[in-house]
Amino acid sequence: MSSRLRSIAIVELLAKHPHGLSARAVSEQLRIPFAATERLLQELAQSDYVRHGADRQTYRLRLKLAALGLAYLGASGVTDLVQPILDDLAKRTGELVRLAVIEGDRLTWVAKAQGSRSGLMYDPDVSAEVHLPSTANGQAWLACLSRRDAEALLDRHDIGGKPADEAPAFNREQLFQQLEGCRQRGYAFVSEIYQTGTSALATAIRKPDTGSPIGTVSIAGPTLRMTEARVSEMASWLAMTAAELAAASASSPLFAAR
């Protein structure tokens, strides 16, 4: 692995550990020689991407990286075009609404809106990349693809297993049966799969001119609130939101290359 790729891997790892990691922990988790890890961390520190923690033994990301991300999302139209649409759906449903964008063979979270302000609230600490077989967003995208293309996508990601210790392992045939149900309903629905006690529904956002998927939007919350009647009601709102986001995509560079 080149130094450039190693540096990116370090940044991605530290993004998951806001309290910081020692150089030894970084080295062990990424399987990079300790001396090389220390050198790369020092270079990242010189570029103002990482800094020492208060104990001087750990390394943490600086806000520079977050600022760059926020600047990019603002310039791409998420703040002005997309966020108000997500906020409206979150307010209507009282649940967590999230947007993910397709880029190459990956689906990445880019924005969210929390509708619940009290009581039971679902707001997971997730990685940037969506786990395709176990999440409503992932299934909503897979359902847009042919069986062959979906199989190839799953193979490239090597994600036939489970995303977390408490989630069940996935059987591919069961997954493709779920995807067929998603096509018939017009949205994906998962319950107690990605995280115990939670459920979610999601649908694809499609380019207005070609119909090809460019992203997904979802509603997630505690399972006890996701009754059949409630899910059916929210599904219609979800479809309208997806249509709004599809229309907004024409004016957002975020979707320009999709």
mmCIF file of C-alpha atoms in Angstrom:
data_model
loop_
_atom_site.group_PDB
_atom_site.id
_atom_site.type_symbol
_atom_site.label_atom_id
_atom_site.label_comp_id
_atom_site.label_asym_id
_atom_site.label_seq_id
_atom_site.Cartn_x
_atom_site.Cartn_y
_atom_site.Cartn_z
ATOM 1 C CA MET A 1 0.000 0.000 0.000
ATOM 2 C CA SER A 2 1.406 3.405 -0.949
ATOM 3 C CA SER A 3 2.006 6.176 1.596
ATOM 4 C CA ARG A 4 -0.882 8.125 0.099
ATOM 5 C CA LEU A 5 -3.314 5.241 0.581
ATOM 6 C CA ARG A 6 -1.978 4.609 4.070
ATOM 7 C CA SER A 7 -2.541 8.250 5.010
ATOM 8 C CA ILE A 8 -6.126 8.077 3.762
ATOM 9 C CA ALA A 9 -6.674 4.861 5.731
ATOM 10 C CA ILE A 10 -5.376 6.570 8.883
ATOM 11 C CA VAL A 11 -7.727 9.521 8.402
ATOM 12 C CA GLU A 12 -10.685 7.185 7.839
ATOM 13 C CA LEU A 13 -9.806 5.205 10.975
ATOM 14 C CA LEU A 14 -9.415 8.300 13.162
ATOM 15 C CA ALA A 15 -12.786 9.566 11.898
ATOM 16 C CA LYS A 16 -14.353 6.621 13.736
ATOM 17 C CA HIS A 17 -12.517 7.444 16.972
ATOM 18 C CA PRO A 18 -13.168 11.067 17.987
ATOM 19 C CA HIS A 19 -11.350 10.545 21.298
ATOM 20 C CA GLY A 20 -8.217 9.547 19.434
ATOM 21 C CA LEU A 21 -5.989 6.507 19.046
ATOM 22 C CA SER A 22 -2.355 5.876 19.884
ATOM 23 C CA ALA A 23 0.127 5.381 17.078
ATOM 24 C CA ARG A 24 0.460 1.769 18.222
ATOM 25 C CA ALA A 25 -3.303 1.198 17.954
ATOM 26 C CA VAL A 26 -3.381 2.750 14.480
ATOM 27 C CA SER A 27 -0.471 0.576 13.421
ATOM 28 C CA GLU A 28 -2.115 -2.608 14.712
ATOM 29 C CA GLN A 29 -5.577 -1.933 13.332
ATOM 30 C CA LEU A 30 -4.347 -0.990 9.861
ATOM 31 C CA ARG A 31 -1.449 -3.458 9.842
ATOM 32 C CA ILE A 32 1.042 -0.742 8.953
ATOM 33 C CA PRO A 33 4.572 -0.950 10.378
ATOM 34 C CA PHE A 34 4.844 1.134 13.535
ATOM 35 C CA ALA A 35 7.676 3.333 12.239
ATOM 36 C CA ALA A 36 5.741 4.107 9.051
ATOM 37 C CA THR A 37 2.611 4.850 11.092
ATOM 38 C CA GLU A 38 4.448 7.356 13.276
ATOM 39 C CA ARG A 39 5.944 9.049 10.215
ATOM 40 C CA LEU A 40 2.565 9.341 8.463
ATOM 41 C CA LEU A 41 0.896 10.687 11.596
ATOM 42 C CA GLN A 42 3.595 13.345 11.906
ATOM 43 C CA GLU A 43 3.106 14.318 8.263
ATOM 44 C CA LEU A 44 -0.658 14.558 8.771
ATOM 45 C CA ALA A 45 -0.040 16.694 11.857
ATOM 46 C CA GLN A 46 2.225 19.021 9.868
ATOM 47 C CA SER A 47 -0.613 19.412 7.339
ATOM 48 C CA ASP A 48 -3.042 20.240 10.190
ATOM 49 C CA TYR A 49 -5.205 17.171 9.625
ATOM 50 C CA VAL A 50 -4.422 15.498 12.963
ATOM 51 C CA ARG A 51 -3.196 16.633 16.368
ATOM 52 C CA HIS A 52 -2.074 15.129 19.635
ATOM 53 C CA GLY A 53 -4.676 14.465 22.287
ATOM 54 C CA ALA A 54 -4.412 16.046 25.723
ATOM 55 C CA ASP A 55 -2.401 13.058 26.958
ATOM 56 C CA ARG A 56 0.152 13.491 24.143
ATOM 57 C CA GLN A 57 -0.128 9.743 23.525
ATOM 58 C CA THR A 58 -3.051 9.727 21.128
ATOM 59 C CA TYR A 59 -3.807 11.321 17.780
ATOM 60 C CA ARG A 60 -7.129 12.938 16.854
ATOM 61 C CA LEU A 61 -8.485 14.538 13.712
ATOM 62 C CA ARG A 62 -8.480 18.319 13.588
ATOM 63 C CA LEU A 63 -11.604 20.206 12.558
ATOM 64 C CA LYS A 64 -9.964 21.097 9.241
ATOM 65 C CA LEU A 65 -11.234 17.891 7.671
ATOM 66 C CA ALA A 66 -14.768 18.413 8.959
ATOM 67 C CA ALA A 67 -14.701 21.999 7.713
ATOM 68 C CA LEU A 68 -13.682 20.816 4.257
ATOM 69 C CA GLY A 69 -16.548 18.321 4.250
ATOM 70 C CA LEU A 70 -19.071 20.930 5.323
ATOM 71 C CA ALA A 71 -17.760 23.349 2.714
ATOM 72 C CA TYR A 72 -18.137 20.712 0.019
ATOM 73 C CA LEU A 73 -21.678 19.797 1.088
ATOM 74 C CA GLY A 74 -22.621 23.463 1.179
ATOM 75 C CA ALA A 75 -21.224 24.080 -2.301
ATOM 76 C CA SER A 76 -22.919 20.933 -3.619
ATOM 77 C CA GLY A 77 -26.366 22.170 -2.640
ATOM 78 C CA VAL A 78 -27.025 19.912 0.336
ATOM 79 C CA THR A 79 -27.422 22.813 2.740
ATOM 80 C CA ASP A 80 -29.652 25.013 0.591
ATOM 81 C CA LEU A 81 -31.474 22.509 -1.635
ATOM 82 C CA VAL A 82 -31.536 19.143 0.075
ATOM 83 C CA GLN A 83 -31.598 19.837 3.816
ATOM 84 C CA PRO A 84 -34.952 21.680 3.843
ATOM 85 C CA ILE A 85 -36.559 18.711 2.067
ATOM 86 C CA LEU A 86 -35.154 16.282 4.640
ATOM 87 C CA ASP A 87 -36.162 18.570 7.503
ATOM 88 C CA ASP A 88 -39.730 18.690 6.236
ATOM 89 C CA LEU A 89 -40.043 14.897 6.113
ATOM 90 C CA ALA A 90 -38.433 14.525 9.547
ATOM 91 C CA LYS A 91 -40.865 17.046 11.023
ATOM 92 C CA ARG A 92 -43.838 15.297 9.420
ATOM 93 C CA THR A 93 -42.839 11.817 10.584
ATOM 94 C CA GLY A 94 -41.145 12.642 13.877
ATOM 95 C CA GLU A 95 -38.392 10.178 12.961
ATOM 96 C CA LEU A 96 -34.816 10.142 11.680
ATOM 97 C CA VAL A 97 -34.523 10.877 7.950
ATOM 98 C CA ARG A 98 -31.281 10.175 6.078
ATOM 99 C CA LEU A 99 -29.987 10.716 2.571
ATOM 100 C CA ALA A 100 -27.361 8.532 0.907
ATOM 101 C CA VAL A 101 -25.753 9.136 -2.476
ATOM 102 C CA ILE A 102 -24.496 6.540 -4.959
ATOM 103 C CA GLU A 103 -20.914 7.053 -6.060
ATOM 104 C CA GLY A 104 -19.420 4.302 -8.187
ATOM 105 C CA ASP A 105 -20.133 1.028 -6.415
ATOM 106 C CA ARG A 106 -20.724 2.595 -3.006
ATOM 107 C CA LEU A 107 -23.616 4.194 -1.179
ATOM 108 C CA THR A 108 -22.557 6.932 1.239
ATOM 109 C CA TRP A 109 -24.472 8.835 3.929
ATOM 110 C CA VAL A 110 -24.363 12.582 3.245
ATOM 111 C CA ALA A 111 -27.150 14.234 5.243
ATOM 112 C CA LYS A 112 -29.788 13.622 7.896
ATOM 113 C CA ALA A 113 -32.610 15.317 9.806
ATOM 114 C CA GLN A 114 -33.924 14.304 13.218
ATOM 115 C CA GLY A 115 -37.658 14.704 13.737
ATOM 116 C CA SER A 116 -37.900 13.385 17.293
ATOM 117 C CA ARG A 117 -37.011 15.905 19.984
ATOM 118 C CA SER A 118 -37.990 13.864 23.046
ATOM 119 C CA GLY A 119 -38.845 10.336 24.094
ATOM 120 C CA LEU A 120 -37.455 7.383 22.170
ATOM 121 C CA MET A 121 -35.011 8.557 19.536
ATOM 122 C CA TYR A 122 -32.970 6.637 16.977
ATOM 123 C CA ASP A 123 -29.777 8.272 15.756
ATOM 124 C CA PRO A 124 -27.085 5.661 15.101
ATOM 125 C CA ASP A 125 -23.367 6.205 15.101
ATOM 126 C CA VAL A 126 -22.671 4.734 11.684
ATOM 127 C CA SER A 127 -19.776 4.594 9.296
ATOM 128 C CA ALA A 128 -19.892 6.772 6.203
ATOM 129 C CA GLU A 129 -20.578 3.818 3.932
ATOM 130 C CA VAL A 130 -23.984 2.120 3.909
ATOM 131 C CA HIS A 131 -23.989 -1.630 4.544
ATOM 132 C CA LEU A 132 -26.028 -2.775 1.552
ATOM 133 C CA PRO A 133 -27.748 -6.063 2.503
ATOM 134 C CA SER A 134 -28.827 -5.151 6.030
ATOM 135 C CA THR A 135 -30.094 -1.580 5.654
ATOM 136 C CA ALA A 136 -33.247 -0.233 4.053
ATOM 137 C CA ASN A 137 -31.140 2.227 2.039
ATOM 138 C CA GLY A 138 -28.890 -0.519 0.761
ATOM 139 C CA GLN A 139 -31.794 -2.747 -0.196
ATOM 140 C CA ALA A 140 -33.571 0.137 -1.912
ATOM 141 C CA TRP A 141 -30.543 0.536 -4.194
ATOM 142 C CA LEU A 142 -30.041 -3.180 -4.778
ATOM 143 C CA ALA A 143 -33.706 -3.508 -5.768
ATOM 144 C CA CYS A 144 -33.046 -1.128 -8.682
ATOM 145 C CA LEU A 145 -30.473 -3.518 -10.136
ATOM 146 C CA SER A 146 -30.694 -6.764 -12.047
ATOM 147 C CA ARG A 147 -29.862 -9.910 -10.097
ATOM 148 C CA ARG A 148 -26.555 -10.160 -11.940
ATOM 149 C CA ASP A 149 -25.533 -6.572 -11.182
ATOM 150 C CA ALA A 150 -26.632 -6.843 -7.551
ATOM 151 C CA GLU A 151 -24.657 -10.069 -7.108
ATOM 152 C CA ALA A 152 -21.575 -8.432 -8.613
ATOM 153 C CA LEU A 153 -21.949 -5.440 -6.299
ATOM 154 C CA LEU A 154 -22.232 -7.657 -3.234
ATOM 155 C CA ASP A 155 -19.192 -9.664 -4.357
ATOM 156 C CA ARG A 156 -17.065 -6.520 -4.805
ATOM 157 C CA HIS A 157 -17.911 -5.362 -1.306
ATOM 158 C CA ASP A 158 -17.570 -8.837 0.221
ATOM 159 C CA ILE A 159 -20.592 -8.028 2.373
ATOM 160 C CA GLY A 160 -22.553 -11.205 2.547
ATOM 161 C CA GLY A 161 -22.141 -11.270 6.314
ATOM 162 C CA LYS A 162 -23.437 -9.209 9.170
ATOM 163 C CA PRO A 163 -22.708 -5.520 9.903
ATOM 164 C CA ALA A 164 -22.705 -5.792 13.682
ATOM 165 C CA ASP A 165 -22.457 -8.414 16.428
ATOM 166 C CA GLU A 166 -26.160 -8.334 17.181
ATOM 167 C CA ALA A 167 -27.335 -8.482 13.552
ATOM 168 C CA PRO A 168 -28.064 -11.819 11.891
ATOM 169 C CA ALA A 169 -25.938 -13.087 9.029
ATOM 170 C CA PHE A 170 -27.563 -12.691 5.623
ATOM 171 C CA ASN A 171 -28.568 -15.489 3.327
ATOM 172 C CA ARG A 172 -28.363 -14.266 -0.263
ATOM 173 C CA GLU A 173 -31.508 -16.053 -1.389
ATOM 174 C CA GLN A 174 -33.455 -14.496 1.471
ATOM 175 C CA LEU A 175 -32.016 -11.128 0.538
ATOM 176 C CA PHE A 176 -33.172 -11.421 -3.075
ATOM 177 C CA GLN A 177 -36.647 -12.440 -1.901
ATOM 178 C CA GLN A 178 -36.712 -9.244 0.168
ATOM 179 C CA LEU A 179 -35.589 -7.226 -2.845
ATOM 180 C CA GLU A 180 -38.491 -8.594 -4.877
ATOM 181 C CA GLY A 181 -40.865 -7.446 -2.139
ATOM 182 C CA CYS A 182 -39.206 -4.049 -2.253
ATOM 183 C CA ARG A 183 -39.872 -3.763 -5.998
ATOM 184 C CA GLN A 184 -43.514 -4.667 -5.534
ATOM 185 C CA ARG A 185 -44.065 -2.196 -2.677
ATOM 186 C CA GLY A 186 -41.944 0.570 -4.126
ATOM 187 C CA TYR A 187 -39.795 0.806 -0.987
ATOM 188 C CA ALA A 188 -37.520 -1.354 1.173
ATOM 189 C CA PHE A 189 -38.405 -2.162 4.765
ATOM 190 C CA VAL A 190 -36.124 -3.732 7.370
ATOM 191 C CA SER A 191 -36.957 -4.439 10.995
ATOM 192 C CA GLU A 192 -34.649 -5.554 13.781
ATOM 193 C CA ILE A 193 -31.865 -6.314 11.300
ATOM 194 C CA TYR A 194 -29.291 -3.547 11.266
ATOM 195 C CA GLN A 195 -29.824 -2.707 14.933
ATOM 196 C CA THR A 196 -32.026 -4.347 17.554
ATOM 197 C CA GLY A 197 -35.165 -2.366 18.385
ATOM 198 C CA THR A 198 -35.164 -0.285 15.212
ATOM 199 C CA SER A 199 -36.866 -0.398 11.829
ATOM 200 C CA ALA A 200 -36.539 1.632 8.645
ATOM 201 C CA LEU A 201 -38.029 2.135 5.228
ATOM 202 C CA ALA A 202 -36.227 3.597 2.225
ATOM 203 C CA THR A 203 -36.709 4.263 -1.446
ATOM 204 C CA ALA A 204 -34.451 5.108 -4.342
ATOM 205 C CA ILE A 205 -33.994 8.594 -5.766
ATOM 206 C CA ARG A 206 -33.902 8.394 -9.556
ATOM 207 C CA LYS A 207 -32.666 10.811 -12.204
ATOM 208 C CA PRO A 208 -35.729 12.453 -13.773
ATOM 209 C CA ASP A 209 -34.475 11.981 -17.340
ATOM 210 C CA THR A 210 -33.160 8.414 -17.236
ATOM 211 C CA GLY A 211 -34.750 6.832 -14.181
ATOM 212 C CA SER A 212 -31.371 5.514 -13.019
ATOM 213 C CA PRO A 213 -30.828 5.516 -9.240
ATOM 214 C CA ILE A 214 -28.635 8.297 -7.855
ATOM 215 C CA GLY A 215 -29.271 7.892 -4.150
ATOM 216 C CA THR A 216 -31.687 6.767 -1.450
ATOM 217 C CA VAL A 217 -33.732 8.402 1.284
ATOM 218 C CA SER A 218 -34.959 6.672 4.423
ATOM 219 C CA ILE A 219 -37.070 7.026 7.555
ATOM 220 C CA ALA A 220 -35.895 5.149 10.660
ATOM 221 C CA GLY A 221 -37.080 4.872 14.225
ATOM 222 C CA PRO A 222 -37.932 2.577 17.136
ATOM 223 C CA THR A 223 -39.748 -0.579 15.977
ATOM 224 C CA LEU A 224 -42.605 -0.083 18.427
ATOM 225 C CA ARG A 225 -43.615 3.051 16.497
ATOM 226 C CA MET A 226 -43.269 1.388 13.090
ATOM 227 C CA THR A 227 -46.688 -0.223 12.930
ATOM 228 C CA GLU A 228 -48.049 -1.461 9.600
ATOM 229 C CA ALA A 229 -50.474 1.461 9.364
ATOM 230 C CA ARG A 230 -47.761 3.971 10.261
ATOM 231 C CA VAL A 231 -45.285 2.540 7.748
ATOM 232 C CA SER A 232 -47.926 2.655 5.014
ATOM 233 C CA GLU A 233 -48.612 6.319 5.788
ATOM 234 C CA MET A 234 -44.945 7.240 5.871
ATOM 235 C CA ALA A 235 -44.265 5.370 2.626
ATOM 236 C CA SER A 236 -46.392 7.835 0.674
ATOM 237 C CA TRP A 237 -44.539 10.780 2.225
ATOM 238 C CA LEU A 238 -41.235 9.058 1.492
ATOM 239 C CA ALA A 239 -42.148 8.682 -2.187
ATOM 240 C CA MET A 240 -43.019 12.392 -2.443
ATOM 241 C CA THR A 241 -39.727 13.330 -0.783
ATOM 242 C CA ALA A 242 -37.784 11.127 -3.202
ATOM 243 C CA ALA A 243 -39.497 12.905 -6.101
ATOM 244 C CA GLU A 244 -38.567 16.305 -4.622
ATOM 245 C CA LEU A 245 -34.963 15.224 -4.158
ATOM 246 C CA ALA A 246 -34.866 13.918 -7.721
ATOM 247 C CA ALA A 247 -36.037 17.299 -8.997
ATOM 248 C CA ALA A 248 -33.506 19.112 -6.804
ATOM 249 C CA SER A 249 -30.705 16.851 -8.055
ATOM 250 C CA ALA A 250 -30.630 18.666 -11.386
ATOM 251 C CA SER A 251 -29.397 21.784 -9.576
ATOM 252 C CA SER A 252 -26.912 20.067 -7.269
ATOM 253 C CA PRO A 253 -23.321 19.168 -8.206
ATOM 254 C CA LEU A 254 -23.597 16.383 -5.621
ATOM 255 C CA PHE A 255 -25.578 14.347 -8.125
ATOM 256 C CA ALA A 256 -24.041 15.737 -11.300
ATOM 257 C CA ALA A 257 -21.813 12.758 -12.120
ATOM 258 C CA ARG A 258 -24.366 10.094 -11.222
#
